[in-house]
Amino acid sequence: MARKAPLTDEALEHVARRFAVLAEPMRLRLLQALFAGEMNVNALVEETGGTQANISRHLQTLTQAHLISRRKEGLQVFYAICDPSILKLCELVCGSLEKQFTKQAGAFAR
Amino acid sequence: MARKAPLTDEALEHVARRFAVLAEPMRLRLLQALFAGEMNVNALVEETGGTQANISRHLQTLTQAHLISRRKEGLQVFYAICDPSILKLCELVCGSLEKQFTKQAGAFAR
DNA sequence: AATTAATATGAGCATATACTCATATAGTTG
DNA sequence: CAACTATATGAGTATATGCTCATATTAATT
């Protein structure tokens, strides 16, 4: 966030939208699968255990947010992570949550 | 995100929840105000231009997520950021969006 | 051209949550 | 204790979005 000037309302909405896109477990599962590399829809369906229709919708959401790229090859469509910040974002959150839970656990430890 | 083992479903839900808490412009505005330091509810109401009831609810959400701390002093309640990762998260997203928009703008430039 | 395979999408339902208004609670002061 | 101030919360409404089922689209194959 700005160290100097505050963000405009429009900028805040964009930031919020970015966080909202990441706020679905199924989409995180898709991203997690894609961290290993490019995959097509069917592979993602199998990997995540979701339905084809639902996965397709989530992939659309991620694509429109420019978090993943779409490459068509014959009948298949391959998706891949195209925003390098995603991994860092997830790692930051995981680290923060881990610390938080550890601290809470410590309140009981003796 | 895990470089080795994938996150469990429960962990993914926690991560998604953390992102969801950050996915509201008004909450981001509150956090932005709090980056400058501890503030009470009334000050935050004035700073953000929201209603008292709404701000109070958002502060509750942020508190329950352990992103901000709550300190009561007489009639007033002071809130402060207590999770250092928030600033980095917001900066990462802003940087990513900025790069994205710059790139899109470049498609038109000549 | 007809069939098959991979992916996308329209429609409808269910749920979550942001917002408002009114009121409750907690603490202070006369 | 009564009046006041700061904050929280119950109830209700509106909107957004995730999910599913069925079907559409696109591309390959025979």
GROMACS .gro file of C-alpha atoms (C1' of nucleotides) in nm:
model
  280
    1MET     CA    1   0.000   0.000   0.000
    2ALA     CA    2   0.117   0.346  -0.064
    3ARG     CA    3   0.375   0.469   0.175
    4LYS     CA    4   0.287   0.823   0.073
    5ALA     CA    5  -0.034   0.900  -0.111
    6PRO     CA    6  -0.339   0.686  -0.034
    7LEU     CA    7  -0.483   0.477  -0.313
    8THR     CA    8  -0.774   0.612  -0.510
    9ASP     CA    9  -1.113   0.450  -0.482
   10GLU     CA   10  -1.067   0.295  -0.822
   11ALA     CA   11  -0.732   0.149  -0.729
   12LEU     CA   12  -0.877   0.007  -0.408
   13GLU     CA   13  -1.147  -0.167  -0.606
   14HIS     CA   14  -0.890  -0.325  -0.832
   15VAL     CA   15  -0.688  -0.446  -0.536
   16ALA     CA   16  -1.000  -0.582  -0.369
   17ARG     CA   17  -1.097  -0.758  -0.689
   18ARG     CA   18  -0.757  -0.923  -0.709
   19PHE     CA   19  -0.794  -1.053  -0.354
   20ALA     CA   20  -1.149  -1.171  -0.430
   21VAL     CA   21  -1.024  -1.379  -0.719
   22LEU     CA   22  -0.787  -1.553  -0.479
   23ALA     CA   23  -1.057  -1.600  -0.217
   24GLU     CA   24  -1.196  -1.931  -0.344
   25PRO     CA   25  -1.052  -2.265  -0.231
   26MET     CA   26  -1.115  -2.425  -0.569
   27ARG     CA   27  -0.929  -2.150  -0.751
   28LEU     CA   28  -0.640  -2.182  -0.508
   29ARG     CA   29  -0.638  -2.554  -0.576
   30LEU     CA   30  -0.619  -2.483  -0.948
   31LEU     CA   31  -0.333  -2.240  -0.899
   32GLN     CA   32  -0.159  -2.488  -0.678
   33ALA     CA   33  -0.182  -2.749  -0.951
   34LEU     CA   34  -0.055  -2.500  -1.208
   35PHE     CA   35   0.250  -2.416  -0.997
   36ALA     CA   36   0.386  -2.746  -1.127
   37GLY     CA   37   0.348  -2.622  -1.483
   38GLU     CA   38   0.106  -2.581  -1.770
   39MET     CA   39  -0.198  -2.813  -1.773
   40ASN     CA   40  -0.507  -2.863  -1.984
   41VAL     CA   41  -0.863  -2.850  -1.853
   42ASN     CA   42  -0.918  -3.222  -1.826
   43ALA     CA   43  -0.602  -3.269  -1.625
   44LEU     CA   44  -0.711  -2.991  -1.393
   45VAL     CA   45  -1.054  -3.147  -1.354
   46GLU     CA   46  -0.895  -3.475  -1.251
   47GLU     CA   47  -0.636  -3.312  -1.030
   48THR     CA   48  -0.887  -3.105  -0.837
   49GLY     CA   49  -1.184  -3.341  -0.835
   50GLY     CA   50  -1.422  -3.069  -0.953
   51THR     CA   51  -1.680  -3.088  -1.228
   52GLN     CA   52  -1.582  -2.984  -1.579
   53ALA     CA   53  -1.830  -2.698  -1.589
   54ASN     CA   54  -1.719  -2.554  -1.258
   55ILE     CA   55  -1.349  -2.580  -1.337
   56SER     CA   56  -1.405  -2.410  -1.669
   57ARG     CA   57  -1.578  -2.121  -1.498
   58HIS     CA   58  -1.302  -2.079  -1.243
   59LEU     CA   59  -1.040  -2.088  -1.515
   60GLN     CA   60  -1.230  -1.813  -1.691
   61THR     CA   61  -1.225  -1.603  -1.373
   62LEU     CA   62  -0.851  -1.654  -1.329
   63THR     CA   63  -0.785  -1.576  -1.693
   64GLN     CA   64  -0.987  -1.256  -1.690
   65ALA     CA   65  -0.787  -1.148  -1.386
   66HIS     CA   66  -0.469  -1.207  -1.589
   67LEU     CA   67  -0.341  -1.453  -1.332
   68ILE     CA   68  -0.320  -1.739  -1.581
   69SER     CA   69  -0.271  -1.756  -1.954
   70ARG     CA   70  -0.476  -1.954  -2.207
   71ARG     CA   71  -0.326  -2.142  -2.498
   72LYS     CA   72  -0.536  -2.342  -2.738
   73GLU     CA   73  -0.388  -2.646  -2.906
   74GLY     CA   74  -0.630  -2.845  -3.118
   75LEU     CA   75  -0.915  -2.966  -2.904
   76GLN     CA   76  -0.740  -2.887  -2.583
   77VAL     CA   77  -0.681  -2.566  -2.393
   78PHE     CA   78  -0.374  -2.527  -2.180
   79TYR     CA   79  -0.356  -2.291  -1.886
   80ALA     CA   80  -0.047  -2.166  -1.709
   81ILE     CA   81   0.034  -1.919  -1.437
   82CYS     CA   82   0.140  -1.590  -1.589
   83ASP     CA   83   0.161  -1.367  -1.281
   84PRO     CA   84   0.471  -1.439  -1.074
   85SER     CA   85   0.333  -1.256  -0.773
   86ILE     CA   86   0.075  -1.524  -0.700
   87LEU     CA   87   0.319  -1.767  -0.547
   88LYS     CA   88   0.461  -1.500  -0.321
   89LEU     CA   89   0.113  -1.391  -0.216
   90CYS     CA   90   0.016  -1.741  -0.118
   91GLU     CA   91   0.343  -1.799   0.063
   92LEU     CA   92   0.303  -1.476   0.256
   93VAL     CA   93  -0.047  -1.570   0.367
   94CYS     CA   94   0.055  -1.922   0.458
   95GLY     CA   95   0.344  -1.793   0.662
   96SER     CA   96   0.124  -1.544   0.841
   97LEU     CA   97  -0.142  -1.803   0.919
   98GLU     CA   98   0.116  -2.051   1.039
   99LYS     CA   99   0.260  -1.795   1.275
  100GLN     CA  100  -0.086  -1.706   1.396
  101PHE     CA  101  -0.183  -2.065   1.470
  102THR     CA  102   0.149  -2.137   1.634
  103LYS     CA  103   0.095  -1.842   1.861
  104GLN     CA  104  -0.256  -1.956   1.947
  105ALA     CA  105  -0.127  -2.305   2.020
  106GLY     CA  106   0.134  -2.154   2.248
  107ALA     CA  107  -0.141  -2.011   2.465
  108PHE     CA  108  -0.221  -2.367   2.570
  109ALA     CA  109   0.122  -2.523   2.577
  110ARG     CA  110   0.300  -2.560   2.907
  111MET     CA  111   0.221  -2.210  -0.175
  112ALA     CA  112   0.386  -2.533  -0.091
  113ARG     CA  113   0.688  -2.608  -0.299
  114LYS     CA  114   0.659  -2.972  -0.196
  115ALA     CA  115   0.337  -3.109  -0.046
  116PRO     CA  116   0.008  -2.955  -0.159
  117LEU     CA  117  -0.199  -2.779   0.101
  118THR     CA  118  -0.480  -2.968   0.269
  119ASP     CA  119  -0.838  -2.870   0.201
  120GLU     CA  120  -0.858  -2.713   0.544
  121ALA     CA  121  -0.547  -2.506   0.485
  122LEU     CA  122  -0.681  -2.390   0.150
  123GLU     CA  123  -0.999  -2.272   0.317
  124HIS     CA  124  -0.800  -2.071   0.566
  125VAL     CA  125  -0.594  -1.912   0.292
  126ALA     CA  126  -0.906  -1.836   0.092
  127ARG     CA  127  -1.066  -1.684   0.399
  128ARG     CA  128  -0.768  -1.458   0.453
  129PHE     CA  129  -0.791  -1.334   0.095
  130ALA     CA  130  -1.167  -1.284   0.133
  131VAL     CA  131  -1.113  -1.059   0.432
  132LEU     CA  132  -0.888  -0.843   0.215
  133ALA     CA  133  -1.136  -0.844  -0.073
  134GLU     CA  134  -1.344  -0.546   0.034
  135PRO     CA  135  -1.254  -0.190  -0.066
  136MET     CA  136  -1.380  -0.047   0.262
  137ARG     CA  137  -1.167  -0.286   0.465
  138LEU     CA  138  -0.866  -0.198   0.253
  139ARG     CA  139  -0.939   0.168   0.317
  140LEU     CA  140  -0.947   0.099   0.690
  141LEU     CA  141  -0.617  -0.086   0.674
  142GLN     CA  142  -0.469   0.193   0.468
  143ALA     CA  143  -0.570   0.441   0.737
  144LEU     CA  144  -0.425   0.218   1.007
  145PHE     CA  145  -0.091   0.194   0.830
  146ALA     CA  146  -0.033   0.541   0.970
  147GLY     CA  147  -0.084   0.412   1.324
  148GLU     CA  148  -0.344   0.322   1.583
  149MET     CA  149  -0.684   0.492   1.551
  150ASN     CA  150  -1.019   0.481   1.728
  151VAL     CA  151  -1.349   0.404   1.563
  152ASN     CA  152  -1.470   0.759   1.525
  153ALA     CA  153  -1.149   0.866   1.358
  154LEU     CA  154  -1.178   0.576   1.118
  155VAL     CA  155  -1.539   0.664   1.043
  156GLU     CA  156  -1.436   1.017   0.954
  157GLU     CA  157  -1.128   0.910   0.763
  158THR     CA  158  -1.313   0.661   0.547
  159GLY     CA  159  -1.647   0.835   0.512
  160GLY     CA  160  -1.841   0.522   0.605
  161THR     CA  161  -2.126   0.488   0.851
  162GLN     CA  162  -2.047   0.403   1.210
  163ALA     CA  163  -2.236   0.074   1.198
  164ASN     CA  164  -2.067  -0.042   0.883
  165ILE     CA  165  -1.718   0.052   0.998
  166SER     CA  166  -1.776  -0.127   1.325
  167ARG     CA  167  -1.873  -0.444   1.141
  168HIS     CA  168  -1.569  -0.430   0.915
  169LEU     CA  169  -1.343  -0.374   1.213
  170GLN     CA  170  -1.495  -0.682   1.370
  171THR     CA  171  -1.417  -0.883   1.058
  172LEU     CA  172  -1.057  -0.763   1.052
  173THR     CA  173  -1.016  -0.831   1.423
  174GLN     CA  174  -1.153  -1.183   1.400
  175ALA     CA  175  -0.907  -1.249   1.120
  176HIS     CA  176  -0.629  -1.133   1.354
  177LEU     CA  177  -0.522  -0.865   1.110
  178ILE     CA  178  -0.581  -0.584   1.355
  179SER     CA  179  -0.577  -0.561   1.734
  180ARG     CA  180  -0.841  -0.409   1.959
  181ARG     CA  181  -0.761  -0.199   2.265
  182LYS     CA  182  -1.028  -0.045   2.479
  183GLU     CA  183  -0.961   0.278   2.660
  184GLY     CA  184  -1.255   0.425   2.842
  185LEU     CA  185  -1.534   0.490   2.600
  186GLN     CA  186  -1.313   0.454   2.299
  187VAL     CA  187  -1.176   0.153   2.118
  188PHE     CA  188  -0.845   0.174   1.939
  189TYR     CA  189  -0.752  -0.051   1.651
  190ALA     CA  190  -0.408  -0.113   1.510
  191ILE     CA  191  -0.255  -0.338   1.249
  192CYS     CA  192  -0.105  -0.644   1.413
  193ASP     CA  193  -0.012  -0.856   1.113
  194PRO     CA  194   0.300  -0.727   0.939
  195SER     CA  195   0.230  -0.929   0.627
  196ILE     CA  196  -0.064  -0.712   0.523
  197LEU     CA  197   0.145  -0.426   0.395
  198LYS     CA  198   0.356  -0.660   0.187
  199LEU     CA  199   0.048  -0.833   0.049
  200CYS     CA  200  -0.102  -0.503  -0.062
  201GLU     CA  201   0.224  -0.385  -0.209
  202LEU     CA  202   0.266  -0.707  -0.402
  203VAL     CA  203  -0.082  -0.679  -0.549
  204CYS     CA  204  -0.039  -0.313  -0.634
  205GLY     CA  205   0.289  -0.386  -0.806
  206SER     CA  206   0.138  -0.668  -1.003
  207LEU     CA  207  -0.162  -0.462  -1.111
  208GLU     CA  208   0.057  -0.171  -1.207
  209LYS     CA  209   0.271  -0.392  -1.424
  210GLN     CA  210  -0.040  -0.542  -1.579
  211PHE     CA  211  -0.193  -0.207  -1.666
  212THR     CA  212   0.134  -0.072  -1.797
  213LYS     CA  213   0.159  -0.371  -2.025
  214GLN     CA  214  -0.195  -0.322  -2.148
  215ALA     CA  215  -0.127   0.045  -2.210
  216GLY     CA  216   0.181  -0.051  -2.408
  217ALA     CA  217  -0.038  -0.242  -2.650
  218PHE     CA  218  -0.173   0.092  -2.767
  219ALA     CA  219   0.134   0.308  -2.744
  220ARG     CA  220   0.334   0.380  -3.060
  221DA     C1'  221  -2.102  -3.452  -4.370
  222DA     C1'  222  -2.161  -3.708  -3.946
  223DT     C1'  223  -1.954  -3.838  -3.519
  224DT     C1'  224  -1.676  -3.780  -3.137
  225DA     C1'  225  -1.396  -3.523  -2.795
  226DA     C1'  226  -1.263  -3.111  -2.526
  227DT     C1'  227  -1.411  -2.698  -2.349
  228DA     C1'  228  -1.739  -2.317  -2.273
  229DT     C1'  229  -2.174  -2.118  -2.142
  230DG     C1'  230  -2.695  -2.012  -2.042
  231DA     C1'  231  -3.029  -2.063  -1.680
  232DG     C1'  232  -3.172  -2.140  -1.229
  233DC     C1'  233  -3.103  -2.214  -0.740
  234DA     C1'  234  -2.870  -2.162  -0.301
  235DT     C1'  235  -2.576  -1.920  -0.002
  236DA     C1'  236  -2.285  -1.558   0.169
  237DT     C1'  237  -2.216  -1.105   0.283
  238DA     C1'  238  -2.239  -0.590   0.255
  239DC     C1'  239  -2.529  -0.232   0.379
  240DT     C1'  240  -2.883   0.030   0.649
  241DC     C1'  241  -3.185   0.145   1.036
  242DA     C1'  242  -3.288   0.106   1.482
  243DT     C1'  243  -3.156  -0.020   1.922
  244DA     C1'  244  -2.850  -0.225   2.274
  245DT     C1'  245  -2.439  -0.212   2.557
  246DA     C1'  246  -2.055  -0.011   2.807
  247DG     C1'  247  -1.831   0.355   3.013
  248DT     C1'  248  -1.830   0.862   3.168
  249DT     C1'  249  -1.998   1.269   3.383
  250DG     C1'  250  -2.321   1.569   3.617
  251DC     C1'  251  -2.913   0.755   3.921
  252DA     C1'  252  -2.995   1.021   3.484
  253DA     C1'  253  -2.805   1.184   3.073
  254DC     C1'  254  -2.464   1.145   2.741
  255DT     C1'  255  -2.099   0.943   2.437
  256DA     C1'  256  -1.862   0.578   2.181
  257DT     C1'  257  -1.910   0.147   1.997
  258DA     C1'  258  -2.151  -0.288   1.891
  259DT     C1'  259  -2.523  -0.566   1.719
  260DG     C1'  260  -3.005  -0.767   1.571
  261DA     C1'  261  -3.298  -0.778   1.183
  262DG     C1'  262  -3.407  -0.716   0.718
  263DT     C1'  263  -3.297  -0.635   0.229
  264DA     C1'  264  -3.022  -0.641  -0.182
  265DT     C1'  265  -2.659  -0.816  -0.450
  266DA     C1'  266  -2.292  -1.113  -0.585
  267DT     C1'  267  -2.119  -1.543  -0.679
  268DG     C1'  268  -2.055  -2.053  -0.661
  269DC     C1'  269  -2.257  -2.468  -0.806
  270DT     C1'  270  -2.517  -2.787  -1.115
  271DC     C1'  271  -2.755  -2.952  -1.528
  272DA     C1'  272  -2.816  -2.927  -1.982
  273DT     C1'  273  -2.666  -2.765  -2.407
  274DA     C1'  274  -2.366  -2.496  -2.724
  275DT     C1'  275  -1.931  -2.439  -2.952
  276DT     C1'  276  -1.500  -2.568  -3.158
  277DA     C1'  277  -1.188  -2.875  -3.359
  278DA     C1'  278  -1.043  -3.340  -3.504
  279DT     C1'  279  -1.151  -3.789  -3.728
  280DT     C1'  280  -1.377  -4.119  -4.013
   0.00000   0.00000   0.00000
